[in-house]
Short mmCIF file of C-alpha atoms and ligand atoms in Angstrom, two decimals:
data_model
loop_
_atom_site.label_atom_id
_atom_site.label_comp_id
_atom_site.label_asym_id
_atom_site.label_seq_id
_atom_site.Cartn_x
_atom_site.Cartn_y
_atom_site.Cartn_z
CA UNK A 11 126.83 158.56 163.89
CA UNK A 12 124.43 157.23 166.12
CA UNK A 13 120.78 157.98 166.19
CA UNK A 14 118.08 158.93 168.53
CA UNK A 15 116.06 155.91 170.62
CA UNK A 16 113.75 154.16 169.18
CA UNK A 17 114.93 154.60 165.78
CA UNK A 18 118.45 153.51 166.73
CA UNK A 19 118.15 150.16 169.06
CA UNK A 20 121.55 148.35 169.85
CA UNK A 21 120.14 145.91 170.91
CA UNK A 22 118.51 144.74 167.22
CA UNK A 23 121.52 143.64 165.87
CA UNK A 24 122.69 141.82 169.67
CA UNK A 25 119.69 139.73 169.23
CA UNK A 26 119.96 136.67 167.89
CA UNK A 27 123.22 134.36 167.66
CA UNK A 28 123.51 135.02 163.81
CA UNK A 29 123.52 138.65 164.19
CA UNK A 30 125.83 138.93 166.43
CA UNK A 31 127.98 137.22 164.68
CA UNK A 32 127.80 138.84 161.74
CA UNK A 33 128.51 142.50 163.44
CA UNK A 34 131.52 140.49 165.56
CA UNK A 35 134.47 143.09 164.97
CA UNK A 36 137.48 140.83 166.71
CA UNK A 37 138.04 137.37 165.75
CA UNK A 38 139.94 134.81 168.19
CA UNK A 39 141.40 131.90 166.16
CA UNK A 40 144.58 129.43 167.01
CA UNK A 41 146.61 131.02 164.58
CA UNK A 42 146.23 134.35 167.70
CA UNK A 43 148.63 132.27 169.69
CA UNK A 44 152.02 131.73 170.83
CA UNK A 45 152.34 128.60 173.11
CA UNK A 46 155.28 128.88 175.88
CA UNK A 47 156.61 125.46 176.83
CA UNK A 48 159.17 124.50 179.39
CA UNK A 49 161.97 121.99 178.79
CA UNK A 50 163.56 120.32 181.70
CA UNK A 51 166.48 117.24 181.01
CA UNK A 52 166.09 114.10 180.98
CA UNK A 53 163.91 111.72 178.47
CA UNK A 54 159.97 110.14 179.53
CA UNK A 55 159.89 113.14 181.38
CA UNK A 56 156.66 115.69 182.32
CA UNK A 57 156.84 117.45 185.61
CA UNK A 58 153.95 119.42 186.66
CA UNK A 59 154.60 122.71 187.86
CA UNK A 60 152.85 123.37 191.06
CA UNK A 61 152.07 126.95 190.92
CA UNK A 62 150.68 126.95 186.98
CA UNK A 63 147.99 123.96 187.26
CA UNK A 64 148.01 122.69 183.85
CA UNK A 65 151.45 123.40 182.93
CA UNK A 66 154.32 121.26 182.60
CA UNK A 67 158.23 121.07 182.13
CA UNK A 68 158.75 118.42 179.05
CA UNK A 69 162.27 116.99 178.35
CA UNK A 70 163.48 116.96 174.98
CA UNK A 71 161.63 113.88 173.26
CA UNK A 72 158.30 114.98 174.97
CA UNK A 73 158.50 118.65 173.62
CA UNK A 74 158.66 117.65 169.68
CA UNK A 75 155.14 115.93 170.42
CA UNK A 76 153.84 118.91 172.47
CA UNK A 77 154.98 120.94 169.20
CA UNK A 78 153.37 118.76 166.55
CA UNK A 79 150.09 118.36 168.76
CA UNK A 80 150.23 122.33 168.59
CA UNK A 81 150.48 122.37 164.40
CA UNK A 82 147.68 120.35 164.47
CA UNK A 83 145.91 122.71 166.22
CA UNK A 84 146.72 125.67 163.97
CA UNK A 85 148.52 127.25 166.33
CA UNK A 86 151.34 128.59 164.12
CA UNK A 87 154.65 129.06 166.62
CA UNK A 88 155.78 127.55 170.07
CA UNK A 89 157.87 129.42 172.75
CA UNK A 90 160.86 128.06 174.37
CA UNK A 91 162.06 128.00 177.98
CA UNK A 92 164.54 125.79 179.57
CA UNK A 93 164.66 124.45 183.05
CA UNK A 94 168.67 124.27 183.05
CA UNK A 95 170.36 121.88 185.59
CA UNK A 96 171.51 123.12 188.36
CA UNK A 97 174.84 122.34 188.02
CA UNK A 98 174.51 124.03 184.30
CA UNK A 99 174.20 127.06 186.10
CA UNK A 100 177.06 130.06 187.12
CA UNK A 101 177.93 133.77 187.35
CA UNK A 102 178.12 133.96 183.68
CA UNK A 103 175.29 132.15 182.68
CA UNK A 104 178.08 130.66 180.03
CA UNK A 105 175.92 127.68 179.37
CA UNK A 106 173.34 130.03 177.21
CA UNK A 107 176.28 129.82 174.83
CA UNK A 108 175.92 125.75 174.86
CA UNK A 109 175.54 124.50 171.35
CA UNK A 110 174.37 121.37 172.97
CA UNK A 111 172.12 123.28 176.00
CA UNK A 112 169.22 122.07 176.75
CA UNK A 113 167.45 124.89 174.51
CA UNK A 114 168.73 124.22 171.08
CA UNK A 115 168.56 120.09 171.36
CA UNK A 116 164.93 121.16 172.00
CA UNK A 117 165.25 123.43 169.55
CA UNK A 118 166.53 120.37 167.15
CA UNK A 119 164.32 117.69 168.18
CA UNK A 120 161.01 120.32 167.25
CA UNK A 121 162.93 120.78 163.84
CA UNK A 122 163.24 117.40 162.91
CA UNK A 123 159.62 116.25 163.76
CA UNK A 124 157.48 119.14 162.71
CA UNK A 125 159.74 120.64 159.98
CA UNK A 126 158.73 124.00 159.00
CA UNK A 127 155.02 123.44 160.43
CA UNK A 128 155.51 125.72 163.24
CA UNK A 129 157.24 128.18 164.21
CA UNK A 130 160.11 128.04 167.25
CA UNK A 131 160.82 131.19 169.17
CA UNK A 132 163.68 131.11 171.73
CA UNK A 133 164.32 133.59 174.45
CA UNK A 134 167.05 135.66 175.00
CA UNK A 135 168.27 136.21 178.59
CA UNK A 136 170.12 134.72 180.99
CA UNK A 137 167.82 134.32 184.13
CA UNK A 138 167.62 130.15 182.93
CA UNK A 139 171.59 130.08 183.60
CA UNK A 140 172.97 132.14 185.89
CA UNK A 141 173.10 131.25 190.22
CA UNK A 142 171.60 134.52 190.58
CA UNK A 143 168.67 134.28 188.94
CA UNK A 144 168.95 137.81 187.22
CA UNK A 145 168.89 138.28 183.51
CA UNK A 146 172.71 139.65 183.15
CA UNK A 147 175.94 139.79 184.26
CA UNK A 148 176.37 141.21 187.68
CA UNK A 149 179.12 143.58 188.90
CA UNK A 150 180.72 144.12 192.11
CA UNK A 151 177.73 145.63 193.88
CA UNK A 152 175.41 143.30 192.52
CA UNK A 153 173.99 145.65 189.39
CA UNK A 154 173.16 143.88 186.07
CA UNK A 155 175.76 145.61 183.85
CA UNK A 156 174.54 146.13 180.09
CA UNK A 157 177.28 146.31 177.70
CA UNK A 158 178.92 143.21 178.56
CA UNK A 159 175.69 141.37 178.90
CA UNK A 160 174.44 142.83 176.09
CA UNK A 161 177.71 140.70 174.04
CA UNK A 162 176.54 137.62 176.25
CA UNK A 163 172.98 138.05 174.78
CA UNK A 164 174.08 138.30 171.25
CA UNK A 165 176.53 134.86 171.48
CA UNK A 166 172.96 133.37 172.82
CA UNK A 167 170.71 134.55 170.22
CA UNK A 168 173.31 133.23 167.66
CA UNK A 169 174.02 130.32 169.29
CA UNK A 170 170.18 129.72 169.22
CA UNK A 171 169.46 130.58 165.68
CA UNK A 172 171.99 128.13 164.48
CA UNK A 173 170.08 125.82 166.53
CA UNK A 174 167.70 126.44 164.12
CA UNK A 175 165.46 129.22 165.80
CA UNK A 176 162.80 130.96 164.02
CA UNK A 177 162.38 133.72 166.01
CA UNK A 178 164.68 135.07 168.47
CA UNK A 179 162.97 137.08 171.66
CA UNK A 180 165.18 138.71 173.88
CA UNK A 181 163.30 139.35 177.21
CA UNK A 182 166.27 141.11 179.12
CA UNK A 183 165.77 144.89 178.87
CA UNK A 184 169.24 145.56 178.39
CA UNK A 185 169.56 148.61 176.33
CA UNK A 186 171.13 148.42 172.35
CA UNK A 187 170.33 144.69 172.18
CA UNK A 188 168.01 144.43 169.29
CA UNK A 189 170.47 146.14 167.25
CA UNK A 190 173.27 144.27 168.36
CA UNK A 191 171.78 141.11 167.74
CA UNK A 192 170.45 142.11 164.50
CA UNK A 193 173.98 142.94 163.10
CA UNK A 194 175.42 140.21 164.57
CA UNK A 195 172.68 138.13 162.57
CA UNK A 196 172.88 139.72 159.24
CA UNK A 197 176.44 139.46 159.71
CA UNK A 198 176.42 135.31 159.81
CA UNK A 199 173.79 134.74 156.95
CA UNK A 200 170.95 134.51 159.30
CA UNK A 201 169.13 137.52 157.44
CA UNK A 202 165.45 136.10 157.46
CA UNK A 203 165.62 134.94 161.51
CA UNK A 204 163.32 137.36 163.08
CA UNK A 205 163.76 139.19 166.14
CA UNK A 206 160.81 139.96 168.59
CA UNK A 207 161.32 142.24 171.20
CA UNK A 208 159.92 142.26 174.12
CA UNK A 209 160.17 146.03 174.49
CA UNK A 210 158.41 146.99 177.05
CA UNK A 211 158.00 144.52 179.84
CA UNK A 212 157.74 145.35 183.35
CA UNK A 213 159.07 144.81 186.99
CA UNK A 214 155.65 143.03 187.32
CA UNK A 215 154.73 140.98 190.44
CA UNK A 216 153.04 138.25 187.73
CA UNK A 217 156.22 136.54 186.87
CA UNK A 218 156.69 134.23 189.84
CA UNK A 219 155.23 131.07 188.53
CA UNK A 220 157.26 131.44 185.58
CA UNK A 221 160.29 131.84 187.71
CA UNK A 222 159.34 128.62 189.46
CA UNK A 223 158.99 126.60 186.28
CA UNK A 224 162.66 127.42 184.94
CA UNK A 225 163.88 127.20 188.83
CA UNK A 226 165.10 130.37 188.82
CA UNK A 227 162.75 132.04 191.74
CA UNK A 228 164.96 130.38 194.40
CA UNK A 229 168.18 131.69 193.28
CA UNK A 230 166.63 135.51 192.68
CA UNK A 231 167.84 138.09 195.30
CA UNK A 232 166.06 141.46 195.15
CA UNK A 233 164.47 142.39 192.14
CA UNK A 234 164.51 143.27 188.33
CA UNK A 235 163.98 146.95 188.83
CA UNK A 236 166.77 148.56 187.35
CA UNK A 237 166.17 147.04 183.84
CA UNK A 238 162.51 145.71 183.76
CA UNK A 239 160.49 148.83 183.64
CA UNK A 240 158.18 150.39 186.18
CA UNK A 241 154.66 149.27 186.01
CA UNK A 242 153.88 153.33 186.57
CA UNK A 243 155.12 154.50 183.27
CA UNK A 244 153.25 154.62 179.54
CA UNK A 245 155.92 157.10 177.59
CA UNK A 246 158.53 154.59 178.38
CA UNK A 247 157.03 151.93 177.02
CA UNK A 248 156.60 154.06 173.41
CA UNK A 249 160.57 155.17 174.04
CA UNK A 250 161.05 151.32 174.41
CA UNK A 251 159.62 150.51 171.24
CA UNK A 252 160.62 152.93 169.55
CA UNK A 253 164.19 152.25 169.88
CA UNK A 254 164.05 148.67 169.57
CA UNK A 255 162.06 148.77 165.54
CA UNK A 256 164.98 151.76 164.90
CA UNK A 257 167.60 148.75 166.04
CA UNK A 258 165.33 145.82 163.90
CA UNK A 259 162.57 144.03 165.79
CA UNK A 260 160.48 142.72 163.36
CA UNK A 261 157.74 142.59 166.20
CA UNK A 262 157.56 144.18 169.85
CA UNK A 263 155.73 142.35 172.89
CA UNK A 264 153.95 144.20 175.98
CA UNK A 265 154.56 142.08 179.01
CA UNK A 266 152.71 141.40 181.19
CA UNK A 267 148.90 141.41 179.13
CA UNK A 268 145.98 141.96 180.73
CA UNK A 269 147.37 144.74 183.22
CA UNK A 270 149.11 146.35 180.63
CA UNK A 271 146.27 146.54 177.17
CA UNK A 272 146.41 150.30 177.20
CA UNK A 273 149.86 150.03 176.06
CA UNK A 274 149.10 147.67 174.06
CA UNK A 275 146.89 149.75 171.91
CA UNK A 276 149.09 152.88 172.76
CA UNK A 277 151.72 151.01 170.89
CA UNK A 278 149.67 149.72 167.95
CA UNK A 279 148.02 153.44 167.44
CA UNK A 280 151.35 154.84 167.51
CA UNK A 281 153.78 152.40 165.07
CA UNK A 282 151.27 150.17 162.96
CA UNK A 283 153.26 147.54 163.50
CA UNK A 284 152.74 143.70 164.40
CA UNK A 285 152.50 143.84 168.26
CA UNK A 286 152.34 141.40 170.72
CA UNK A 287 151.03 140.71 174.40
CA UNK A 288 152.59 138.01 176.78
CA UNK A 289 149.45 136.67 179.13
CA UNK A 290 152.06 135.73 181.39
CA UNK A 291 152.17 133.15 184.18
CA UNK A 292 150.86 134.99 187.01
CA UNK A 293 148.18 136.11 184.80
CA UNK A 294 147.07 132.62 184.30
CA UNK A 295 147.33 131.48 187.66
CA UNK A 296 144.88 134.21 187.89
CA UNK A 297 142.61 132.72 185.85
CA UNK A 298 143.01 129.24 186.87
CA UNK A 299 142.55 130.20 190.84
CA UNK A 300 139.21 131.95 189.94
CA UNK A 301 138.07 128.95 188.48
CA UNK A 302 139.19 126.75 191.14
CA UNK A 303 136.73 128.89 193.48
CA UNK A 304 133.88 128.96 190.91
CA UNK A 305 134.12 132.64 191.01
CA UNK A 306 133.19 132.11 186.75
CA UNK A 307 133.38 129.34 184.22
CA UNK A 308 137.01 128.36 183.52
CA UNK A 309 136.50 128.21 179.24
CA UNK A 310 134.71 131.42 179.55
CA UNK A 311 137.16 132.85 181.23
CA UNK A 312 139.77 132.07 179.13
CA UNK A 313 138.29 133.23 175.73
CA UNK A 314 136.89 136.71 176.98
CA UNK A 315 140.45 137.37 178.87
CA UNK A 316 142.39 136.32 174.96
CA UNK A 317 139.80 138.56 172.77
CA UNK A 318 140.24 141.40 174.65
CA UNK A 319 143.58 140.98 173.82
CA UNK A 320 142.98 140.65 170.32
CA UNK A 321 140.48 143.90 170.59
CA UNK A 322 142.94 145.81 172.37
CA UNK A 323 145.33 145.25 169.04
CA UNK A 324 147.89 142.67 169.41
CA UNK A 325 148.53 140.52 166.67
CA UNK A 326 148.79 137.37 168.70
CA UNK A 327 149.15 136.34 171.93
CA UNK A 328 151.78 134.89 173.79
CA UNK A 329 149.70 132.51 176.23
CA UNK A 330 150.00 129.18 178.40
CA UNK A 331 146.10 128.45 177.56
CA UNK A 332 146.94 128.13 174.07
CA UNK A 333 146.36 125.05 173.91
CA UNK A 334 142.71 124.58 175.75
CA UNK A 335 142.17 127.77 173.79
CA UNK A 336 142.93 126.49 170.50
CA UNK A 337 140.87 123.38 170.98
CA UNK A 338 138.03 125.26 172.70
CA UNK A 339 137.61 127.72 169.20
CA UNK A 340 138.13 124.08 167.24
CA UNK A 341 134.77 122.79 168.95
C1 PBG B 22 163.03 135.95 181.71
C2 PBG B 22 161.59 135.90 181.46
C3 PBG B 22 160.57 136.06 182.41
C4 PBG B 22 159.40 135.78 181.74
C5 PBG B 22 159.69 135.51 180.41
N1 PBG B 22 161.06 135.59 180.25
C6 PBG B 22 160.61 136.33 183.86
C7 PBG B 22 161.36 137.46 184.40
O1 PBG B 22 161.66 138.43 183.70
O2 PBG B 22 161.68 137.38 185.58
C8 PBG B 22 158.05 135.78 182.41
C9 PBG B 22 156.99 134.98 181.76
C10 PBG B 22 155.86 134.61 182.63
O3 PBG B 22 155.73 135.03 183.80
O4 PBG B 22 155.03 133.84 182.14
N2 PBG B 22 163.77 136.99 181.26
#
């Protein structure tokens, strides 16, 4: 209960820097974050992508250093994206089920330089790998078909977790795949890989850097619309969920963040469980333009944008500032 002015004043305990923060309530640290990183092929390689200043692709002896530098950091798990070849691409997006892809050698090369120091978690789609650019399998009149992808999707999420993947994130949208995935896991000894799905993502308008760093925004006719969800809808996103701990997600993502923090905390009110937010490229873009313009101070920007994530609920954040972030709380 609050009292009546003057003998309640909230502004006693906002007045000096040790007060406030002793009455802080959320806490941002490096272990909050998930760092995506792009792998492209070749070896000496980092190639800037233009539309996420800051961000780069890394090829496979680059990324184990990225990963380490991250440990150090204590930021406890990396995410995964490949920039597959061109000529690695096709209809089927068969070279997701690549031993050798480019995903699980960086998969391998993280493994045997950081050990069990951080934690790898691969996605699961097939947007990287197919000509089209869409997440599936397409049929005759251009729809993403589920059933068979979802069979695609689970060879992938094997295929990666005998790479040596930590946590497997399937980002697709197709539905039954968490369970499908999660039998075919427990079903080849791969009982403590976790899944974390990203349940309720969006046909958002924030993804198109991120298309442009695994080269798949050229290729992509129309849109993701008939999976992805509509940006309009909040019930959906608890259906989403709901279905996807019943099937054995260990976690469940909102994508995008910022835009989307009321489901967020719609989701963490209504499951108690660990729930995370993907600040996705778009989103820092965003953040990056604004400072580019001096509209505020970059740093600033960056920290107030991740605890309100943190305040909102998630358990962690999925975001390309990780890194500045990490060694901005470090001093
Ligand atoms: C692919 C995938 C996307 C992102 C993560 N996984 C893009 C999409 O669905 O088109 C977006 C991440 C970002 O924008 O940072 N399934």
């Amino acid at each position: 209960m609050t009292g009546q002015f003057p003998d309640t004043r909230l502004r006693r305990t906002r007045a000096a820097g040790w007060s406030r923060a002793l009455h802080r309530e959320t806490h941002l640290t490096p272990a909050d974050f998930i760092w995506p990183l792009f792998v492209t092929e070749g070896t000496q390689v980092e190639e800037p992508v233009a539309s996420l200043p800051g961000v780069s692709r890394w090829s496979v002896d680059h990324i184990a250093a990225r990963a380490k530098e991250a440990a150090a950091l204590g930021i406890p798990c990396i995410a995964l994206f490949p920039n597959t070849q061109p000529d690695r691409r096709s209809d089927n997006g068969a070279e997701a089920l690549n031993p050798d892809n480019l995903m699980c050698r960086a998969i391998r090369a993280i493994r045997d330089r950081c050990g069990s120091d951080i934690g790898i978690l691969t996605d699961v789609a097939l947007d990287p790998y197919t000509v089209h650019g869409q997440d599936g399998l397409l049929d005759n009149a251009g729809y993403v078909v589920n059933d068979p992808t979802v069979d695609v999707l689970t060879g992938q999420a094997l295929n990666q977790a005998a790479a040596g993947a930590d946590i497997i994130a399937p980002s697709d949208m197709m539905d039954g795949r968490i369970g499908a995935i999660r039998r075919a896991l427990e079903a080849d000894s791969h009982v403590n890989v976790q899944i974390m799905a990203y349940a309720a993502k969006y046909a958002s308008a924030f993804y198109g850097p991120f298309r442009d760093a695994v080269g798949s925004g050229g290729l992509l006719k129309g849109d993701k619309k008939s999976y992805q969800m509509d940006p309009a809808n909040g019930e959906e996103a608890l259906r989403e969920v709901a279905l996807d701990l019943s099937e054995g997600a260990d976690s469940v993502m909102v994508k995008p963040g910022l835009p989307y923090l009321d489901i967020v905390r719609r989701v963490k009110e209504r499951f108690e469980v660990p729930t995370f937010a993907y600040q996705v490229s778009g989103e820092y873009a965003m953040i990056e333009a604004a400072a580019a313009t001096g509209a505020g101070d970059r740093d600033a920007l960056v920290l107030e944008t991740l605890t309100s994530f943190k305040r909102a609920g998630c358990s962690g954040i999925l975001t390309y500032h990780a890194q500045d972030a990490a060694r901005l709380l470090n001093g």
